[in-house]
PDB file of C-alpha atoms in Angstrom:
ATOM      1  CA  UNK W   1      -9.585 -11.030  44.481  1.00 46.00           C
ATOM      2  CA  UNK W   2     -12.816 -13.032  44.211  1.00 46.00           C
ATOM      3  CA  UNK W   3     -15.090 -15.178  46.133  1.00 43.00           C
ATOM      4  CA  UNK W   4     -15.245 -18.689  44.983  1.00 43.00           C
ATOM      5  CA  UNK W   5     -18.559 -20.148  43.848  1.00 43.00           C
ATOM      6  CA  UNK W   6     -20.316 -21.797  46.823  1.00 42.00           C
ATOM      7  CA  UNK W   7     -17.664 -20.744  49.204  1.00 41.00           C
ATOM      8  CA  UNK W   8     -17.339 -17.966  51.742  1.00 45.00           C
ATOM      9  CA  UNK W   9     -13.458 -18.018  51.668  1.00 51.00           C
ATOM     10  CA  UNK W  10     -11.632 -15.134  50.021  1.00 53.00           C
ATOM     11  CA  UNK W  11      -9.296 -15.882  47.427  1.00 52.00           C
ATOM     12  CA  UNK W  12      -6.632 -13.367  46.344  1.00 57.00           C
ATOM     13  CA  UNK W  13      -4.806 -13.635  43.011  1.00 61.00           C
ATOM     14  CA  UNK W  14      -1.672 -11.656  43.578  1.00 64.00           C
ATOM     15  CA  UNK W  15       0.650 -14.458  43.593  1.00 52.00           C
ATOM     16  CA  UNK W  16       1.375 -17.333  46.120  1.00 59.00           C
ATOM     17  CA  UNK W  17       2.629 -15.314  48.820  1.00 58.00           C
ATOM     18  CA  UNK W  18      -0.699 -13.887  49.336  1.00 52.00           C
ATOM     19  CA  UNK W  19      -2.384 -17.248  49.719  1.00 50.00           C
ATOM     20  CA  UNK W  20       0.444 -18.416  52.262  1.00 50.00           C
ATOM     21  CA  UNK W  21      -0.311 -15.365  54.157  1.00 56.00           C
ATOM     22  CA  UNK W  22      -4.135 -16.148  54.439  1.00 60.00           C
ATOM     23  CA  UNK W  23      -3.451 -19.666  55.573  1.00 74.00           C
ATOM     24  CA  UNK W  24      -0.842 -18.459  58.191  1.00 78.00           C
ATOM     25  CA  UNK W  25      -3.600 -16.397  59.808  1.00 83.00           C
ATOM     26  CA  UNK W  26      -6.018 -19.166  59.911  1.00 84.00           C
ATOM     27  CA  UNK W  27      -3.294 -21.557  61.355  1.00 84.00           C
ATOM     28  CA  UNK W  28      -2.483 -18.934  63.982  1.00 88.00           C
ATOM     29  CA  UNK W  29      -6.034 -18.599  65.102  1.00 90.00           C
ATOM     30  CA  UNK W  30      -6.574 -22.420  65.360  1.00 90.00           C
ATOM     31  CA  UNK W  31      -3.283 -22.752  67.419  1.00 91.00           C
ATOM     32  CA  UNK W  32      -4.479 -19.927  69.802  1.00 94.00           C
ATOM     33  CA  UNK W  33      -7.940 -21.734  70.014  1.00 94.00           C
ATOM     34  CA  UNK W  34      -6.184 -24.918  71.169  1.00 95.00           C
ATOM     35  CA  UNK W  35      -4.031 -23.145  73.535  1.00 95.00           C
ATOM     36  CA  UNK W  36      -7.031 -21.497  75.091  1.00 96.00           C
ATOM     37  CA  UNK W  37      -8.683 -24.882  75.461  1.00 96.00           C
ATOM     38  CA  UNK W  38      -5.695 -26.375  77.002  1.00 97.00           C
ATOM     39  CA  UNK W  39      -5.091 -23.611  79.519  1.00 96.00           C
ATOM     40  CA  UNK W  40      -8.723 -23.770  80.776  1.00 97.00           C
ATOM     41  CA  UNK W  41      -8.799 -27.702  81.019  1.00 97.00           C
ATOM     42  CA  UNK W  42      -5.410 -27.464  82.955  1.00 96.00           C
ATOM     43  CA  UNK W  43      -6.806 -24.923  85.164  1.00 96.00           C
ATOM     44  CA  UNK W  44      -9.945 -26.867  85.901  1.00 96.00           C
ATOM     45  CA  UNK W  45      -8.093 -29.875  86.885  1.00 97.00           C
ATOM     46  CA  UNK W  46      -5.727 -28.126  89.048  1.00 96.00           C
ATOM     47  CA  UNK W  47      -8.900 -26.664  90.883  1.00 94.00           C
ATOM     48  CA  UNK W  48      -9.566 -30.052  91.968  1.00 95.00           C
ATOM     49  CA  UNK W  49      -6.552 -29.871  94.591  1.00 95.00           C
ATOM     50  CA  UNK W  50      -6.179 -27.098  97.042  1.00 95.00           C
ATOM     51  CA  UNK W  51      -2.396 -27.339  96.524  1.00 96.00           C
ATOM     52  CA  UNK W  52      -2.729 -26.613  92.653  1.00 96.00           C
ATOM     53  CA  UNK W  53      -5.440 -23.809  93.123  1.00 96.00           C
ATOM     54  CA  UNK W  54      -2.838 -20.843  92.568  1.00 97.00           C
ATOM     55  CA  UNK W  55      -1.220 -22.646  89.513  1.00 97.00           C
ATOM     56  CA  UNK W  56      -4.950 -23.302  88.202  1.00 96.00           C
ATOM     57  CA  UNK W  57      -5.685 -19.581  88.771  1.00 97.00           C
ATOM     58  CA  UNK W  58      -2.601 -18.675  86.646  1.00 97.00           C
ATOM     59  CA  UNK W  59      -3.738 -21.059  83.956  1.00 97.00           C
ATOM     60  CA  UNK W  60      -7.073 -19.218  83.858  1.00 96.00           C
ATOM     61  CA  UNK W  61      -5.458 -16.064  83.616  1.00 97.00           C
ATOM     62  CA  UNK W  62      -3.263 -17.131  80.791  1.00 96.00           C
ATOM     63  CA  UNK W  63      -6.236 -18.610  78.905  1.00 95.00           C
ATOM     64  CA  UNK W  64      -7.998 -15.341  79.314  1.00 95.00           C
ATOM     65  CA  UNK W  65      -5.104 -13.349  77.801  1.00 95.00           C
ATOM     66  CA  UNK W  66      -5.156 -15.963  74.911  1.00 94.00           C
ATOM     67  CA  UNK W  67      -8.906 -14.940  74.500  1.00 94.00           C
ATOM     68  CA  UNK W  68      -7.525 -11.302  73.737  1.00 93.00           C
ATOM     69  CA  UNK W  69      -5.223 -12.608  71.098  1.00 93.00           C
ATOM     70  CA  UNK W  70      -7.740 -14.045  69.092  1.00 89.00           C
ATOM     71  CA  UNK W  71      -9.186 -10.575  68.029  1.00 92.00           C
ATOM     72  CA  UNK W  72      -5.844  -9.353  67.571  1.00 91.00           C
ATOM     73  CA  UNK W  73      -5.063 -12.086  64.965  1.00 89.00           C
ATOM     74  CA  UNK W  74      -8.344 -11.272  63.227  1.00 87.00           C
ATOM     75  CA  UNK W  75      -7.608  -7.712  63.152  1.00 88.00           C
ATOM     76  CA  UNK W  76      -4.147  -8.125  61.801  1.00 85.00           C
ATOM     77  CA  UNK W  77      -5.456 -10.419  59.027  1.00 81.00           C
ATOM     78  CA  UNK W  78      -8.176  -7.817  58.165  1.00 79.00           C
ATOM     79  CA  UNK W  79      -5.736  -4.905  58.108  1.00 79.00           C
ATOM     80  CA  UNK W  80      -3.025  -6.941  56.242  1.00 75.00           C
ATOM     81  CA  UNK W  81      -5.904  -7.737  53.460  1.00 64.00           C
ATOM     82  CA  UNK W  82      -7.054  -4.065  53.275  1.00 63.00           C
ATOM     83  CA  UNK W  83      -3.321  -2.931  52.677  1.00 62.00           C
ATOM     84  CA  UNK W  84      -3.183  -5.455  49.752  1.00 59.00           C
ATOM     85  CA  UNK W  85      -6.408  -4.239  48.248  1.00 60.00           C
ATOM     86  CA  UNK W  86      -5.253  -0.646  48.016  1.00 59.00           C
ATOM     87  CA  UNK W  87      -1.870  -1.678  46.459  1.00 58.00           C
ATOM     88  CA  UNK W  88      -3.218  -3.692  43.746  1.00 56.00           C
ATOM     89  CA  UNK W  89      -6.865  -4.005  43.118  1.00 53.00           C
ATOM     90  CA  UNK W  90      -8.196  -6.159  40.352  1.00 57.00           C
ATOM     91  CA  UNK W  91     -10.713  -4.406  37.828  1.00 55.00           C
ATOM     92  CA  UNK W  92     -14.344  -5.606  38.195  1.00 53.00           C
ATOM     93  CA  UNK W  93     -13.553  -7.681  41.330  1.00 51.00           C
ATOM     94  CA  UNK W  94     -16.173  -8.078  43.930  1.00 50.00           C
ATOM     95  CA  UNK W  95     -15.069  -6.373  47.232  1.00 52.00           C
ATOM     96  CA  UNK W  96     -14.878  -8.408  50.341  1.00 53.00           C
ATOM     97  CA  UNK W  97     -17.649  -7.842  52.927  1.00 50.00           C
ATOM     98  CA  UNK W  98     -16.360  -5.753  55.844  1.00 52.00           C
ATOM     99  CA  UNK W  99     -18.527  -7.544  58.241  1.00 54.00           C
ATOM    100  CA  UNK W 100     -15.649  -9.768  59.359  1.00 54.00           C
ATOM    101  CA  UNK W 101     -17.838 -12.942  58.325  1.00 55.00           C
ATOM    102  CA  UNK W 102     -14.637 -14.337  56.902  1.00 57.00           C
ATOM    103  CA  UNK W 103     -12.319 -13.921  60.008  1.00 55.00           C
ATOM    104  CA  UNK W 104     -10.665 -16.750  61.861  1.00 57.00           C
TER     105      UNK W 104
END
């Protein structure tokens, strides 16, 4: 594991699988962010009509639940990387910062 020069991204050199897992968490986080935006946009548009107010409220509720999913994705990624570190640490490798600055 090492930090690439000039980059804040974490690179794990334990095989291709680990790099793919990191990208999956990033993709899940991005997809979740897009869904949040879509739920809140749909809910906002629905509030222009009284007939659609109930459906708009449901969109806001779903968007709020999606906001809870984002930290769950970050926590899952963080815990997975911790598990990998404990299995096969590289000698003399810098340790990732626990401040969450590399979370998606």
